[in-house]
XYZ file of C-alpha atoms in Angstrom:
361
model
C -8.399 -35.684 0.812
C -7.585 -32.571 2.808
C -4.015 -31.548 3.384
C -3.078 -31.287 7.107
C -1.246 -28.043 6.515
C -0.606 -27.388 10.220
C 1.831 -30.278 10.230
C 4.147 -28.575 7.807
C 3.945 -24.832 8.562
C 6.125 -23.221 11.219
C 5.046 -23.050 14.853
C 5.634 -19.285 14.741
C 3.162 -18.850 11.883
C 0.575 -21.008 13.578
C 0.606 -18.767 16.638
C 0.346 -15.576 14.589
C -3.096 -13.891 14.657
C -4.687 -12.842 11.344
C -3.047 -9.754 9.909
C -5.202 -6.618 10.238
C -3.100 -4.991 7.547
C -3.802 -7.735 4.989
C -7.536 -7.533 5.687
C -7.496 -3.752 5.276
C -5.784 -4.026 1.863
C -8.063 -6.745 0.457
C -10.508 -4.411 -1.318
C -10.148 -2.906 -4.788
C -9.676 0.815 -4.198
C -8.161 1.760 -7.555
C -11.010 4.117 -8.427
C -11.008 5.969 -5.122
C -9.154 9.112 -4.077
C -6.236 7.734 -2.133
C -6.031 9.302 1.331
C -5.596 6.137 3.347
C -2.043 4.838 2.960
C 0.040 7.935 3.576
C 1.222 8.148 0.014
C 2.561 11.354 -1.542
C -0.188 12.276 -3.987
C 1.955 14.924 -5.672
C 4.078 12.224 -7.219
C 7.798 11.719 -7.616
C 10.288 14.149 -9.031
C 10.198 14.524 -12.871
C 13.927 13.728 -12.817
C 13.156 10.487 -10.980
C 10.462 9.668 -13.506
C 12.903 10.265 -16.348
C 15.500 8.038 -14.706
C 12.868 5.362 -14.181
C 11.740 5.415 -17.810
C 15.345 5.359 -19.069
C 16.282 2.428 -16.819
C 13.465 0.242 -18.126
C 15.351 -0.407 -21.352
C 18.045 -2.197 -19.320
C 15.668 -4.272 -17.253
C 16.734 -7.475 -19.015
C 19.905 -7.304 -16.895
C 20.050 -8.016 -13.184
C 20.337 -4.937 -10.980
C 23.416 -3.998 -8.992
C 23.335 -6.662 -6.288
C 24.783 -4.299 -3.633
C 23.074 -1.092 -4.835
C 26.522 0.564 -4.582
C 25.631 3.968 -6.023
C 22.411 4.317 -4.057
C 24.175 3.449 -0.812
C 26.879 5.995 -1.539
C 24.304 8.735 -2.174
C 22.320 7.879 0.911
C 25.473 7.779 3.047
C 26.533 11.253 1.779
C 23.257 12.682 3.037
C 24.108 11.718 6.597
C 27.886 11.972 6.631
C 28.215 8.234 6.828
C 30.034 5.564 4.803
C 28.314 3.200 2.390
C 29.134 0.418 4.871
C 26.656 2.067 7.282
C 23.768 1.633 4.823
C 21.620 -1.363 3.983
C 19.042 -1.053 1.182
C 16.072 -3.143 0.253
C 12.494 -3.299 -1.022
C 11.049 -0.658 1.306
C 11.555 -0.206 5.011
C 9.299 -3.268 5.368
C 12.185 -5.347 3.959
C 14.429 -3.815 6.616
C 11.942 -4.846 9.291
C 11.875 -8.380 7.930
C 15.668 -8.535 8.026
C 15.761 -7.231 11.572
C 13.503 -10.072 12.645
C 15.579 -12.704 10.853
C 18.841 -11.315 12.192
C 18.117 -10.654 15.807
C 15.099 -12.581 17.082
C 15.107 -15.984 18.726
C 12.123 -17.870 20.146
C 10.634 -16.029 23.104
C 12.469 -12.748 22.505
C 10.329 -9.716 23.222
C 9.763 -6.780 20.862
C 8.633 -3.720 22.829
C 6.743 -0.678 21.526
C 3.837 1.630 22.283
C 0.530 0.971 20.573
C -0.989 1.854 18.242
C 1.983 1.908 15.919
C 3.087 0.407 12.607
C 1.701 -3.128 12.520
C 4.730 -4.627 10.701
C 6.669 -4.755 13.968
C 4.198 -7.031 15.702
C 4.115 -9.241 12.569
C 7.931 -9.333 12.605
C 7.887 -10.596 16.188
C 5.301 -13.331 15.508
C 6.941 -14.581 12.316
C 10.299 -15.039 14.036
C 9.079 -16.730 17.192
C 9.208 -13.524 19.193
C 6.645 -11.916 21.463
C 5.267 -8.461 20.767
C 4.888 -6.435 23.980
C 3.021 -3.184 23.791
C 2.170 -0.400 26.210
C -0.587 2.112 25.387
C 0.373 5.480 23.972
C -0.177 8.502 26.204
C -3.445 10.449 26.275
C -1.836 12.758 23.685
C -1.286 9.668 21.461
C 2.515 9.781 21.880
C 4.921 6.914 22.530
C 4.970 6.352 26.313
C 8.707 6.082 26.983
C 8.459 5.869 30.840
C 5.997 2.979 30.579
C 8.177 1.270 27.964
C 11.229 1.610 30.199
C 9.399 -0.170 33.009
C 8.563 -3.039 30.640
C 12.162 -3.769 29.677
C 13.266 -7.116 31.125
C 15.576 -10.032 30.534
C 13.584 -11.181 27.461
C 13.532 -7.777 25.793
C 15.562 -7.978 22.578
C 14.253 -5.092 20.491
C 12.728 -1.705 21.390
C 10.893 0.026 18.551
C 10.065 3.738 18.349
C 8.271 5.159 15.355
C 8.938 8.880 15.187
C 6.754 10.494 13.983
C 4.437 7.632 14.876
C 2.078 5.885 12.488
C -0.953 6.057 12.764
C -1.023 8.896 15.317
C 1.303 11.367 13.558
C 2.668 12.533 16.936
C 6.318 12.671 17.904
C 8.763 12.336 20.793
C 11.148 15.315 21.190
C 14.816 14.506 20.435
C 15.927 15.238 23.980
C 13.554 12.666 25.415
C 14.636 10.112 22.845
C 18.316 10.589 23.566
C 17.758 10.348 27.305
C 15.769 7.150 26.802
C 18.442 5.653 24.531
C 21.102 6.433 27.162
C 19.334 4.097 29.640
C 18.853 1.056 27.367
C 20.803 -2.125 28.224
C 23.699 -2.862 25.867
C 22.035 -6.097 24.714
C 18.799 -4.396 23.579
C 18.514 -3.210 19.980
C 16.898 0.195 19.477
C 15.043 0.492 16.181
C 14.001 3.989 15.171
C 11.443 3.959 12.370
C 11.689 7.403 10.768
C 9.568 6.765 7.664
C 7.856 10.161 7.993
C 10.675 12.306 9.463
C 11.077 14.409 6.316
C 7.602 15.910 6.883
C 8.458 17.246 10.349
C 8.440 20.967 10.940
C 8.845 21.226 14.723
C 12.518 22.007 15.601
C 12.675 19.267 18.234
C 11.221 16.584 15.928
C 14.647 15.353 14.764
C 16.289 12.227 13.480
C 18.304 9.969 15.781
C 20.980 9.569 13.106
C 23.351 12.012 14.792
C 22.930 10.202 18.121
C 23.584 6.902 16.399
C 26.727 8.297 14.756
C 27.981 9.497 18.157
C 27.250 6.130 19.793
C 28.316 3.484 17.283
C 29.104 1.195 20.209
C 25.346 1.015 20.940
C 23.019 -1.313 18.966
C 20.917 1.254 17.134
C 19.266 1.125 13.710
C 17.488 3.996 11.961
C 14.998 3.056 9.206
C 13.991 5.313 6.310
C 11.943 4.873 3.188
C 11.465 6.424 -0.255
C 7.744 5.535 -0.215
C 6.495 8.668 1.534
C 8.415 11.902 1.080
C 9.972 10.734 -2.197
C 6.635 9.437 -3.556
C 8.027 6.042 -4.601
C 5.664 3.730 -2.710
C 5.127 1.568 -5.756
C 8.857 1.094 -6.395
C 9.638 -0.252 -2.884
C 12.878 1.388 -1.795
C 14.014 1.658 1.830
C 17.155 1.556 3.886
C 18.619 1.051 7.329
C 21.434 3.057 8.916
C 23.643 1.668 11.620
C 27.160 0.711 12.643
C 29.225 -1.227 10.122
C 29.017 -4.267 12.416
C 25.211 -4.271 12.633
C 24.717 -3.592 8.947
C 27.267 -6.254 8.011
C 25.431 -8.852 10.068
C 22.042 -7.897 8.557
C 23.423 -8.359 5.022
C 23.517 -12.084 5.717
C 19.676 -12.017 5.701
C 19.312 -9.774 2.675
C 17.448 -11.381 -0.250
C 19.355 -11.617 -3.554
C 18.730 -8.682 -5.933
C 16.005 -7.362 -3.668
C 16.084 -3.832 -5.106
C 15.295 -3.705 -8.840
C 17.229 -1.669 -11.350
C 14.417 0.854 -11.978
C 13.938 1.508 -8.291
C 17.673 2.086 -7.771
C 17.918 4.560 -10.632
C 14.803 6.488 -9.595
C 15.903 6.714 -5.974
C 19.331 8.099 -6.892
C 17.695 10.716 -9.150
C 15.185 11.609 -6.453
C 17.897 12.241 -3.885
C 19.488 14.682 -6.275
C 16.292 16.725 -6.735
C 15.735 18.128 -3.242
C 14.356 21.400 -4.624
C 11.338 19.570 -6.072
C 10.637 17.679 -2.855
C 10.961 20.783 -0.696
C 8.261 22.414 -2.865
C 5.991 19.404 -2.406
C 6.645 19.331 1.326
C 5.441 22.939 1.584
C 2.212 21.965 -0.167
C 1.774 18.945 2.120
C 2.301 21.012 5.238
C -0.204 23.544 3.956
C -2.666 20.713 3.368
C -2.006 19.277 6.788
C -2.754 22.621 8.483
C -5.889 23.027 6.403
C -7.204 19.571 7.364
C -6.438 20.044 11.041
C -8.274 23.366 11.088
C -11.292 22.173 9.094
C -11.762 18.883 10.973
C -11.539 20.706 14.290
C -14.289 23.062 13.049
C -16.438 19.964 12.362
C -16.102 18.961 16.025
C -13.451 16.290 15.550
C -10.690 15.806 18.099
C -7.552 16.305 16.014
C -4.082 15.251 17.184
C -1.333 17.604 15.957
C 0.711 15.846 13.311
C 4.311 15.979 12.155
C 3.675 13.688 9.250
C 1.723 13.603 5.995
C -1.410 12.280 7.700
C -3.684 13.212 10.598
C -5.132 11.088 13.376
C -8.569 12.213 14.526
C -11.668 11.155 16.429
C -15.151 11.865 15.170
C -16.807 10.206 18.117
C -18.123 7.509 15.765
C -16.896 4.087 14.665
C -13.799 4.604 12.508
C -14.745 1.656 10.297
C -18.141 3.248 9.675
C -16.589 6.564 8.823
C -14.232 4.776 6.427
C -17.091 2.956 4.694
C -19.189 6.130 4.377
C -16.268 7.982 2.783
C -15.572 5.071 0.398
C -19.178 5.401 -0.825
C -18.294 8.992 -1.660
C -15.145 7.935 -3.520
C -12.542 8.642 -0.831
C -10.421 6.144 1.058
C -9.000 6.898 4.536
C -7.603 4.672 7.290
C -9.457 3.168 10.250
C -7.715 2.253 13.516
C -8.754 2.892 17.098
C -9.550 6.270 15.577
C -9.530 7.569 11.996
C -6.513 8.557 9.967
C -6.507 10.653 6.831
C -3.534 11.186 4.533
C -2.805 14.656 3.216
C -3.660 14.646 -0.462
C -3.498 17.522 -2.937
C -5.385 20.637 -1.820
C -8.187 19.794 -4.218
C -8.454 16.315 -2.693
C -8.376 17.735 0.832
C -11.305 20.029 0.029
C -13.315 17.207 -1.488
C -12.608 15.134 1.619
C -13.732 17.861 4.028
C -16.931 18.343 2.044
C -17.664 14.617 2.169
C -16.839 14.265 5.869
C -19.049 17.261 6.728
C -21.980 15.700 4.834
C -21.500 12.374 6.657
C -21.288 13.932 10.116
C -24.229 16.230 9.551
C -26.368 13.336 8.284
C -25.499 11.303 11.374
C -26.691 13.934 13.839
């Protein structure tokens, strides 16, 4: 007897298309060089590793439910109070909480595409409607087109800056001007997962704008997965007004940030010297990849992140498969995306890509 599962699952889930992200992650890639998920291949701070190892002995106790120390340390970085910080298992947990907190059936979530797929999933899972406008020819968020799409049903506007998967950014002046025009009943969500890798002077966080406009519904999302190399520990946070953060706490899962993750994150924040050294290496690798891929005839989009979006003129899925056969994993979207690995990994990748493109001529 077959279970009629559609009778018991939510209507929102029934209308949700299959997740492209889940399909992409379904293969065993443990033996490959990881250049596909925008991880920091240099690894976390030795001080964070030491804190992680030390904390394991106390893992038979529940973690600090409110992650008090971590919130305090995060708040200090931005000149905020702990009440302005919400922590959880990665910025993906923040996105889930945003959907639970703010979306009702039929509410629209607006963004430019391609962008981080979790926001469309958030809309579907909470009865909302994802509304996208294409990025510009330069693969940047199209703010004028987004502004035209804002209507009575718009509840959330999402801007990933720098954007994933394109690596491009919107200058701070344009972001602030756009935020000034948003209706007071529309939540602006700034996903800044990759902001720490930025080097252009006008690629800046919206935290200062948020601090100066606490009367506006604005949330800024950050993660420890990328810059701090803690993707496997799942640590992220949201910054916003005390009112917004207080409301979101109602949707926060109990003990959603384990004791080891909390200790490692606090130690990582205190070791900025280490991470600045790794950033310099990543920027060097980014510039190397951009130059070498352009020399191979690829169209390369200038990046402010730890990955590069590029077009070989061939099917991105085919390029991905060919590289996997050579032991390297990259991302495949409308175009291809490669994460910046160590310099040794970057050179191996360029050698493999060159062989693939030359063989395809």
